[in-house]
Coordinates of C-alpha atoms in Angstrom, one line a residue:
X1 CA 52.8 -122.9 -82.1
X2 CA 54.5 -123.1 -79.2
X3 CA 57.8 -125.2 -78.8
X4 CA 58.2 -128.3 -77.5
X5 CA 59.2 -128.5 -73.7
X6 CA 61.3 -131.1 -74.3
X7 CA 63.4 -128.6 -76.4
X8 CA 63.2 -126.0 -74.6
X9 CA 65.0 -128.5 -71.8
X10 CA 67.5 -129.5 -74.4
X11 CA 68.3 -125.9 -75.4
X12 CA 68.5 -125.1 -71.9
X13 CA 71.6 -128.5 -71.9
X14 CA 73.2 -127.5 -74.2
X15 CA 73.7 -124.0 -73.3
X16 CA 75.1 -125.5 -70.2
X17 CA 77.3 -127.5 -71.9
X18 CA 79.1 -124.9 -74.3
X19 CA 79.0 -122.6 -71.7
X20 CA 81.1 -125.4 -69.2
X21 CA 83.1 -125.4 -72.2
X22 CA 83.7 -122.2 -72.9
X23 CA 84.5 -121.1 -69.3
X24 CA 87.2 -124.4 -67.7
X25 CA 89.5 -122.8 -66.5
X26 CA 88.8 -119.4 -66.1
X27 CA 89.3 -117.3 -63.4
X28 CA 86.3 -115.8 -61.3
X29 CA 86.8 -113.3 -58.6
X30 CA 83.4 -113.3 -56.0
X31 CA 82.7 -110.3 -54.4
X32 CA 80.7 -111.8 -51.9
X33 CA 78.3 -109.0 -49.7
X34 CA 78.0 -109.1 -46.0
X35 CA 74.2 -109.4 -46.1
X36 CA 74.3 -112.4 -48.3
X37 CA 76.4 -113.7 -45.8
X38 CA 74.1 -113.1 -43.0
X39 CA 71.1 -114.2 -45.3
X40 CA 69.2 -118.1 -45.1
X41 CA 70.9 -118.2 -48.3
X42 CA 74.4 -117.8 -47.6
X43 CA 74.7 -121.4 -47.4
X44 CA 73.1 -122.8 -51.4
X45 CA 75.4 -119.6 -52.6
X46 CA 78.1 -121.2 -51.3
X47 CA 77.3 -124.3 -52.3
X48 CA 76.6 -123.9 -55.7
X49 CA 80.4 -121.7 -55.8
X50 CA 81.7 -125.3 -54.5
X51 CA 79.9 -126.1 -57.3
X52 CA 81.9 -123.9 -60.3
X53 CA 85.0 -124.5 -58.5
X54 CA 84.6 -128.5 -59.1
X55 CA 83.8 -127.7 -62.8
X56 CA 86.6 -126.3 -62.9
X57 CA 86.7 -123.1 -63.0
X58 CA 90.0 -121.1 -60.9
X59 CA 87.4 -119.2 -58.0
X60 CA 88.4 -116.3 -56.0
X61 CA 86.5 -114.8 -53.2
X62 CA 86.4 -110.9 -51.5
X63 CA 84.0 -111.5 -48.6
X64 CA 82.2 -108.0 -47.3
X65 CA 82.4 -107.2 -43.5
X66 CA 81.1 -104.0 -43.2
X67 CA 78.1 -104.8 -41.3
X68 CA 80.8 -107.3 -38.5
X69 CA 83.3 -104.6 -38.4
X70 CA 80.3 -102.5 -37.1
X71 CA 78.6 -105.0 -35.0
X72 CA 82.2 -105.5 -33.2
X73 CA 83.0 -102.0 -32.8
X74 CA 79.4 -100.9 -31.5
X75 CA 79.9 -103.5 -29.0
X76 CA 82.6 -102.4 -27.7
X77 CA 81.7 -98.7 -28.1
X78 CA 84.1 -97.7 -30.3
X79 CA 83.4 -94.5 -32.5
X80 CA 83.6 -94.6 -36.3
X81 CA 81.7 -92.5 -39.1
X82 CA 81.3 -92.4 -42.4
X83 CA 82.4 -90.6 -45.4
X84 CA 82.5 -91.2 -48.8
X85 CA 81.3 -94.1 -47.9
X86 CA 84.6 -94.8 -46.1
X87 CA 85.0 -95.7 -42.4
X88 CA 86.9 -93.3 -40.4
X89 CA 88.1 -95.0 -36.7
X90 CA 91.5 -94.1 -34.7
X91 CA 94.1 -96.3 -35.1
X92 CA 93.2 -98.6 -31.3
X93 CA 90.4 -99.8 -33.4
X94 CA 91.6 -101.5 -35.8
X95 CA 92.8 -104.5 -34.0
X96 CA 88.9 -104.9 -33.5
X97 CA 88.2 -104.7 -37.8
X98 CA 90.7 -106.9 -38.2
X99 CA 89.4 -109.3 -35.9
X100 CA 85.8 -108.9 -37.7
X101 CA 87.6 -109.2 -41.2
X102 CA 89.4 -112.5 -40.7
X103 CA 86.2 -113.8 -38.7
X104 CA 83.9 -113.2 -42.0
X105 CA 86.6 -115.2 -44.0
X106 CA 87.1 -118.0 -41.5
X107 CA 83.2 -118.2 -42.2
X108 CA 83.3 -118.7 -45.8
X109 CA 86.7 -120.8 -45.3
X110 CA 84.3 -123.2 -43.4
X111 CA 81.6 -123.9 -45.1
X112 CA 83.7 -124.3 -48.3
X113 CA 85.0 -127.2 -46.4
X114 CA 82.0 -128.3 -45.3
X115 CA 82.1 -129.1 -49.3
X116 CA 85.3 -130.8 -49.3
X117 CA 87.2 -127.5 -51.0
X118 CA 90.3 -126.5 -49.7
X119 CA 90.5 -122.4 -48.9
X120 CA 93.1 -119.9 -47.4
X121 CA 93.3 -116.8 -45.8
X122 CA 96.2 -114.8 -47.1
X123 CA 97.8 -111.6 -46.9
X124 CA 99.2 -111.2 -50.5
X125 CA 97.8 -107.5 -50.5
X126 CA 100.0 -104.3 -49.9
X127 CA 98.4 -101.3 -48.4
X128 CA 98.9 -97.4 -48.2
X129 CA 97.4 -95.4 -45.4
X130 CA 94.6 -93.0 -47.1
X131 CA 95.8 -90.4 -45.3
X132 CA 94.0 -87.0 -45.3
X133 CA 92.0 -85.6 -48.2
X134 CA 90.2 -82.3 -48.2
X135 CA 91.4 -81.6 -45.0
X136 CA 89.4 -85.4 -43.8
X137 CA 91.8 -87.5 -41.3
X138 CA 90.7 -91.0 -43.0
X139 CA 93.2 -93.2 -40.3
X140 CA 93.0 -96.6 -40.8
X141 CA 91.1 -96.4 -44.2
X142 CA 93.8 -97.4 -46.8
X143 CA 94.3 -98.0 -50.3
X144 CA 95.7 -101.0 -52.3
X145 CA 99.6 -100.4 -53.1
X146 CA 100.4 -103.9 -54.5
X147 CA 98.7 -107.1 -55.1
X148 CA 101.3 -110.4 -54.8
X149 CA 99.7 -111.6 -58.1
X150 CA 102.2 -114.7 -58.3
X151 CA 101.6 -116.2 -55.6
X152 CA 97.6 -115.6 -55.7
X153 CA 97.8 -117.6 -59.1
X154 CA 100.3 -120.1 -57.5
X155 CA 97.1 -120.5 -54.9
X156 CA 94.8 -121.1 -58.1
X157 CA 97.1 -123.2 -59.6
X158 CA 97.1 -125.3 -56.6
X159 CA 93.4 -125.9 -56.3
X160 CA 93.2 -123.8 -53.7
X161 CA 90.0 -121.3 -53.1
X162 CA 92.5 -117.9 -52.0
X163 CA 89.3 -115.8 -49.5
X164 CA 90.8 -112.2 -49.0
X165 CA 89.7 -110.2 -46.0
X166 CA 89.5 -106.5 -46.1
X167 CA 93.0 -105.9 -44.9
X168 CA 96.2 -104.8 -45.8
X169 CA 99.6 -104.3 -44.8
X170 CA 102.3 -101.6 -45.4
X171 CA 105.4 -102.3 -46.1
X172 CA 106.6 -102.1 -42.2
X173 CA 103.7 -104.7 -41.1
X174 CA 101.1 -101.7 -40.2
X175 CA 97.7 -102.9 -41.3
X176 CA 94.8 -100.9 -42.7
X177 CA 91.4 -101.3 -43.5
X178 CA 90.6 -101.7 -47.3
X179 CA 87.0 -101.6 -50.1
X180 CA 86.2 -104.7 -50.6
X181 CA 84.7 -103.5 -53.6
X182 CA 87.8 -101.9 -54.4
X183 CA 89.8 -105.3 -53.7
X184 CA 87.7 -107.5 -55.7
X185 CA 87.8 -104.9 -58.6
X186 CA 92.1 -105.0 -58.6
X187 CA 91.8 -108.8 -57.9
X188 CA 90.4 -109.1 -60.7
X189 CA 92.1 -106.9 -63.0
X190 CA 95.3 -108.2 -61.9
X191 CA 94.4 -111.4 -62.4
X192 CA 93.0 -110.9 -66.0
X193 CA 90.1 -112.7 -65.2
X194 CA 87.7 -113.4 -66.9
X195 CA 84.8 -112.5 -64.8
X196 CA 84.0 -110.1 -61.8
X197 CA 81.2 -110.8 -59.6
X198 CA 79.3 -108.5 -57.2
X199 CA 76.9 -111.2 -55.5
X200 CA 74.7 -108.2 -52.8
X201 CA 71.2 -108.6 -51.7
X202 CA 68.6 -106.9 -53.5
X203 CA 70.7 -105.9 -56.7
X204 CA 68.6 -105.7 -59.5
X205 CA 68.9 -102.9 -62.2
X206 CA 65.1 -102.6 -63.2
X207 CA 63.0 -99.5 -64.8
X208 CA 61.2 -99.2 -61.4
X209 CA 64.0 -97.6 -59.5
X210 CA 66.1 -96.4 -62.1
X211 CA 66.5 -94.0 -65.3
X212 CA 66.9 -96.3 -68.5
X213 CA 67.5 -95.1 -71.6
X214 CA 65.7 -97.0 -75.0
X215 CA 68.8 -98.0 -76.1
X216 CA 69.7 -100.1 -73.3
X217 CA 68.0 -103.3 -74.4
X218 CA 65.5 -105.3 -70.7
X219 CA 64.4 -108.7 -70.2
X220 CA 60.8 -109.8 -69.5
X221 CA 61.1 -108.9 -66.2
X222 CA 61.8 -105.4 -66.8
X223 CA 65.7 -105.4 -65.6
X224 CA 68.5 -105.0 -67.7
X225 CA 70.3 -108.6 -68.5
X226 CA 73.7 -106.1 -70.1
X227 CA 75.5 -103.5 -70.7
X228 CA 78.2 -102.8 -73.4
X229 CA 80.5 -99.9 -72.0
X230 CA 79.1 -97.2 -74.3
X231 CA 75.4 -97.9 -72.6
X232 CA 76.6 -98.5 -69.1
X233 CA 78.3 -94.5 -69.1
X234 CA 74.7 -93.5 -70.6
X235 CA 73.6 -95.2 -67.3
X236 CA 75.3 -93.7 -64.7
X237 CA 75.3 -90.3 -66.4
X238 CA 71.2 -90.7 -66.5
X239 CA 71.1 -92.0 -62.9
X240 CA 73.8 -89.5 -61.7
X241 CA 71.1 -87.5 -59.0
X242 CA 70.2 -91.5 -57.6
X243 CA 69.2 -91.4 -54.6
X244 CA 71.2 -93.1 -51.1
X245 CA 68.8 -96.6 -51.5
X246 CA 70.2 -96.9 -55.3
X247 CA 74.5 -95.8 -54.8
X248 CA 75.4 -98.6 -53.7
X249 CA 74.4 -100.3 -57.3
X250 CA 75.7 -97.2 -58.5
X251 CA 79.2 -97.8 -57.1
X252 CA 78.8 -101.7 -57.7
X253 CA 78.2 -100.6 -61.9
X254 CA 81.1 -97.5 -61.6
X255 CA 83.8 -101.1 -60.0
X256 CA 82.2 -103.6 -62.9
X257 CA 82.9 -101.0 -65.5
X258 CA 86.2 -99.7 -64.1
X259 CA 87.7 -103.7 -64.1
X260 CA 85.9 -104.7 -68.0
X261 CA 88.1 -101.0 -69.0
X262 CA 91.2 -102.6 -67.8
X263 CA 90.8 -106.0 -69.0
X264 CA 88.3 -107.8 -66.9
X265 CA 86.0 -109.9 -70.1
X266 CA 83.1 -109.1 -67.9
X267 CA 81.8 -108.0 -64.8
X268 CA 78.1 -109.3 -63.2
X269 CA 76.1 -107.6 -60.4
X270 CA 74.0 -110.0 -59.1
X271 CA 71.0 -110.5 -56.7
X272 CA 72.0 -112.2 -53.7
X273 CA 68.6 -112.4 -52.9
X274 CA 67.7 -115.2 -55.6
X275 CA 68.9 -119.0 -55.3
X276 CA 70.6 -120.1 -58.4
X277 CA 72.3 -116.4 -59.2
X278 CA 76.2 -117.7 -59.7
X279 CA 75.6 -120.9 -61.8
X280 CA 72.3 -119.3 -63.6
X281 CA 74.5 -116.7 -64.6
X282 CA 77.6 -118.9 -65.9
X283 CA 76.0 -121.0 -67.8
X284 CA 73.0 -119.1 -69.4
X285 CA 73.0 -116.3 -72.1
X286 CA 70.6 -114.4 -70.4
X287 CA 72.1 -115.5 -67.0
X288 CA 69.9 -113.6 -63.6
X289 CA 71.1 -110.3 -63.2
X290 CA 72.6 -107.9 -65.3
X291 CA 76.5 -107.8 -67.3
X292 CA 78.8 -106.1 -67.8
X293 CA 81.1 -106.3 -70.4
X294 CA 83.9 -104.1 -73.4
X295 CA 83.7 -107.5 -76.0
X296 CA 83.6 -111.3 -77.0
X297 CA 80.2 -111.2 -76.0
X298 CA 77.7 -110.4 -78.7
X299 CA 77.8 -108.2 -82.1
X300 CA 76.7 -108.6 -85.5
X301 CA 78.1 -110.0 -89.1
X302 CA 77.6 -112.0 -91.7
X303 CA 76.2 -114.9 -92.0
X304 CA 78.1 -117.7 -93.1
X305 CA 77.7 -121.0 -94.8
X306 CA 77.8 -122.8 -91.3
X307 CA 75.1 -120.6 -90.0
X308 CA 72.5 -121.0 -91.8
X309 CA 70.8 -123.9 -89.6
X310 CA 70.9 -122.3 -86.9
X311 CA 69.8 -119.0 -88.7
X312 CA 66.3 -121.6 -89.6
X313 CA 66.0 -122.6 -86.6
X314 CA 65.7 -119.2 -85.1
X315 CA 63.1 -118.2 -88.1
X316 CA 61.0 -121.5 -88.0
X317 CA 58.9 -120.1 -85.2
X318 CA 58.1 -116.9 -87.3
X319 CA 57.0 -119.3 -90.1
X320 CA 55.1 -121.4 -88.5
X321 CA 53.3 -118.2 -87.5
X322 CA 52.8 -117.3 -90.3
X323 CA 54.5 -114.1 -90.0
X324 CA 58.0 -114.6 -92.2
X325 CA 57.6 -116.3 -95.7
X326 CA 59.1 -120.2 -95.6
X327 CA 63.0 -120.6 -96.4
X328 CA 64.7 -123.6 -97.5
X329 CA 68.5 -124.0 -97.3
X330 CA 69.0 -123.2 -101.0
X331 CA 67.0 -120.2 -100.9
X332 CA 69.9 -118.5 -98.4
X333 CA 72.5 -120.2 -99.3
X334 CA 71.7 -118.2 -102.6
X335 CA 71.4 -115.1 -100.9
X336 CA 74.0 -115.7 -98.4
X337 CA 75.8 -112.4 -98.6
X338 CA 72.2 -110.2 -98.2
X339 CA 71.7 -111.7 -94.5
X340 CA 73.7 -110.7 -91.0
X341 CA 73.5 -112.4 -87.9
X342 CA 73.5 -111.7 -84.1
X343 CA 75.9 -114.1 -82.0
X344 CA 75.7 -113.9 -78.4
X345 CA 78.8 -116.5 -77.2
X346 CA 78.6 -118.6 -80.2
X347 CA 75.4 -118.9 -80.6
X348 CA 73.2 -117.7 -83.3
X349 CA 70.0 -115.6 -81.5
X350 CA 68.7 -113.1 -84.4
X351 CA 69.0 -112.7 -88.1
X352 CA 68.1 -110.8 -91.3
X353 CA 68.5 -109.5 -94.8
X354 CA 69.4 -106.6 -97.1
X355 CA 67.5 -108.2 -100.3
X356 CA 68.5 -105.3 -103.3
X357 CA 66.7 -105.0 -106.8
X358 CA 67.4 -103.8 -110.5
X359 CA 65.4 -100.6 -110.2
X360 CA 67.8 -99.5 -107.0
X361 CA 65.3 -100.4 -104.4
X362 CA 66.4 -102.4 -101.0
X363 CA 63.9 -104.4 -99.0
X364 CA 64.9 -105.2 -95.2
X365 CA 63.5 -108.9 -94.8
X366 CA 64.1 -112.0 -92.7
X367 CA 63.8 -110.2 -89.1
X368 CA 63.9 -112.9 -86.7
X369 CA 64.5 -112.6 -83.3
X370 CA 65.1 -116.0 -80.9
X371 CA 61.5 -115.4 -78.2
X372 CA 63.9 -115.7 -75.6
X373 CA 66.0 -112.5 -76.7
X374 CA 63.5 -110.3 -78.5
X375 CA 63.4 -107.5 -75.4
X376 CA 67.4 -106.6 -75.4
X377 CA 66.8 -104.6 -78.4
X378 CA 68.5 -106.5 -81.2
X379 CA 65.7 -106.2 -83.6
X380 CA 65.9 -102.6 -83.7
X381 CA 69.9 -103.1 -83.9
X382 CA 69.8 -105.3 -87.3
X383 CA 67.6 -103.1 -88.6
X384 CA 69.3 -100.0 -87.9
X385 CA 72.6 -101.5 -88.9
X386 CA 70.8 -102.5 -92.3
X387 CA 69.5 -99.1 -92.8
X388 CA 73.0 -97.7 -92.4
X389 CA 74.2 -100.8 -95.2
X390 CA 71.3 -99.2 -97.6
X391 CA 72.6 -95.5 -97.0
X392 CA 76.2 -96.2 -97.9
X393 CA 74.8 -97.7 -101.1
X394 CA 73.1 -94.5 -101.8
X395 CA 69.9 -95.8 -101.6
X396 CA 66.5 -93.4 -101.4
X397 CA 64.9 -95.2 -99.5
X398 CA 64.6 -99.0 -98.1
X399 CA 61.1 -100.8 -98.0
X400 CA 59.5 -103.9 -95.7
X401 CA 57.0 -105.9 -95.9
X402 CA 54.5 -107.4 -93.1
X403 CA 51.6 -108.6 -92.2
X404 CA 51.9 -108.8 -88.4
X405 CA 54.4 -105.9 -87.1
X406 CA 53.6 -103.2 -88.7
X407 CA 53.6 -100.9 -85.3
X408 CA 56.7 -102.0 -84.6
X409 CA 58.2 -101.0 -87.8
X410 CA 55.8 -97.2 -87.6
X411 CA 57.8 -97.3 -84.0
X412 CA 61.2 -97.8 -85.9
X413 CA 60.1 -94.3 -88.2
X414 CA 58.6 -96.3 -91.3
X415 CA 55.4 -94.3 -93.2
X416 CA 52.6 -96.8 -95.0
X417 CA 53.4 -97.4 -98.7
X418 CA 51.4 -98.6 -102.0
X419 CA 52.4 -102.5 -103.2
X420 CA 52.6 -100.6 -106.7
X421 CA 55.7 -98.6 -105.1
X422 CA 57.8 -102.0 -105.3
X423 CA 60.3 -103.1 -107.4
X424 CA 58.3 -104.8 -109.9
X425 CA 60.3 -108.3 -109.9
X426 CA 59.0 -108.2 -106.0
X427 CA 55.9 -107.1 -106.7
X428 CA 54.9 -110.3 -108.9
X429 CA 56.0 -111.9 -105.1
X430 CA 53.1 -110.1 -103.4
X431 CA 49.8 -112.3 -103.2
X432 CA 46.4 -111.1 -102.4
X433 CA 46.1 -113.6 -99.9
X434 CA 49.1 -112.8 -98.2
X435 CA 47.7 -109.0 -98.4
X436 CA 51.6 -108.0 -96.7
X437 CA 51.2 -104.4 -96.1
X438 CA 53.9 -102.4 -97.8
X439 CA 56.2 -100.2 -95.2
X440 CA 58.5 -97.8 -96.3
X441 CA 61.6 -95.5 -95.3
X442 CA 62.6 -93.0 -97.2
X443 CA 66.6 -91.1 -96.8

């Protein structure tokens, strides 16, 4: 039985309202890759940024300018080279680099002005020379020394959108070319931003392009919606020999992880080739890109009384398909301590239970995962948690009964068993009409 389209739409609207309330007055830092700025979707993304700002979020923008700088240097027949992804030029190139960086920032500011958004381009970045590393003189390349955090916060408080060119100045006023990605990361850290976005062209993390561990969940499109810092560590290790094509996304993931390790709540890698990527990522559970997080996103916890209506809502499609036995609010309340839930941003998306019997056996039951989140690996996490609980309670084994999901449980290590092996109390509830199969995991 398919869910009513009106119900789907209502749930989507509820998600938008929930996230609009959650992130009201939040600070978001947005890195705009220069390929996105040069793309046909640029104006659409700027419209989205304007709407996000008008929704009450505090927005900071860091535009990339590599392509524009390369173009101006090439037109002026000034040579440059790259070392470890960093542009190296002589000092006579710096005026042109600065001009190009501010050109791009002005494009962004003009686009915001078209939506009646007041932006300002500031010199809030103090930099120092990158210097000589392993015998290589990095010339005009610089590193962030200090950000004028209070001035940035005051700008945001006054309702302006700060725009950061990829230029910093030392204490004597000498300019340096700095990495826009590093700048966006450091701004987000200093401002204790709620979100850091890297919007770049064709930024998709899929099974087709990367090695992705089974411990990391997929969406229905075979991409990775979210990774915590531990999963990110596994991903980076698995892809440490990534080819040149993938290095850009790898570098963005590293920056995203470093930001989260230093206080940014969530970092996001977004595909700038998709229209609406930013609002979709902010105002929905699964979003449109890959989120890196350290805390406060999703997790297991015991079910509480106030969760029962939401748990029944998650279970209902499975009860209708006769995958789960019917349950009432009273049933759940009676077994309240048996149940766990998986919560994402304050919304129940999955549940499961561990029932104990007088003879010492334990049953994993009532497993339900919202189908929109079924590919994120939540089901195995629920089962693993309850298996671990059974072991801590010194159970010799744990069993399940199923009519439609035997393959899934066998994949998790369960083996077929007999109805006769069930506790007497549970065997009395088994019926030939339903003919549930028994699977057991011995410890």
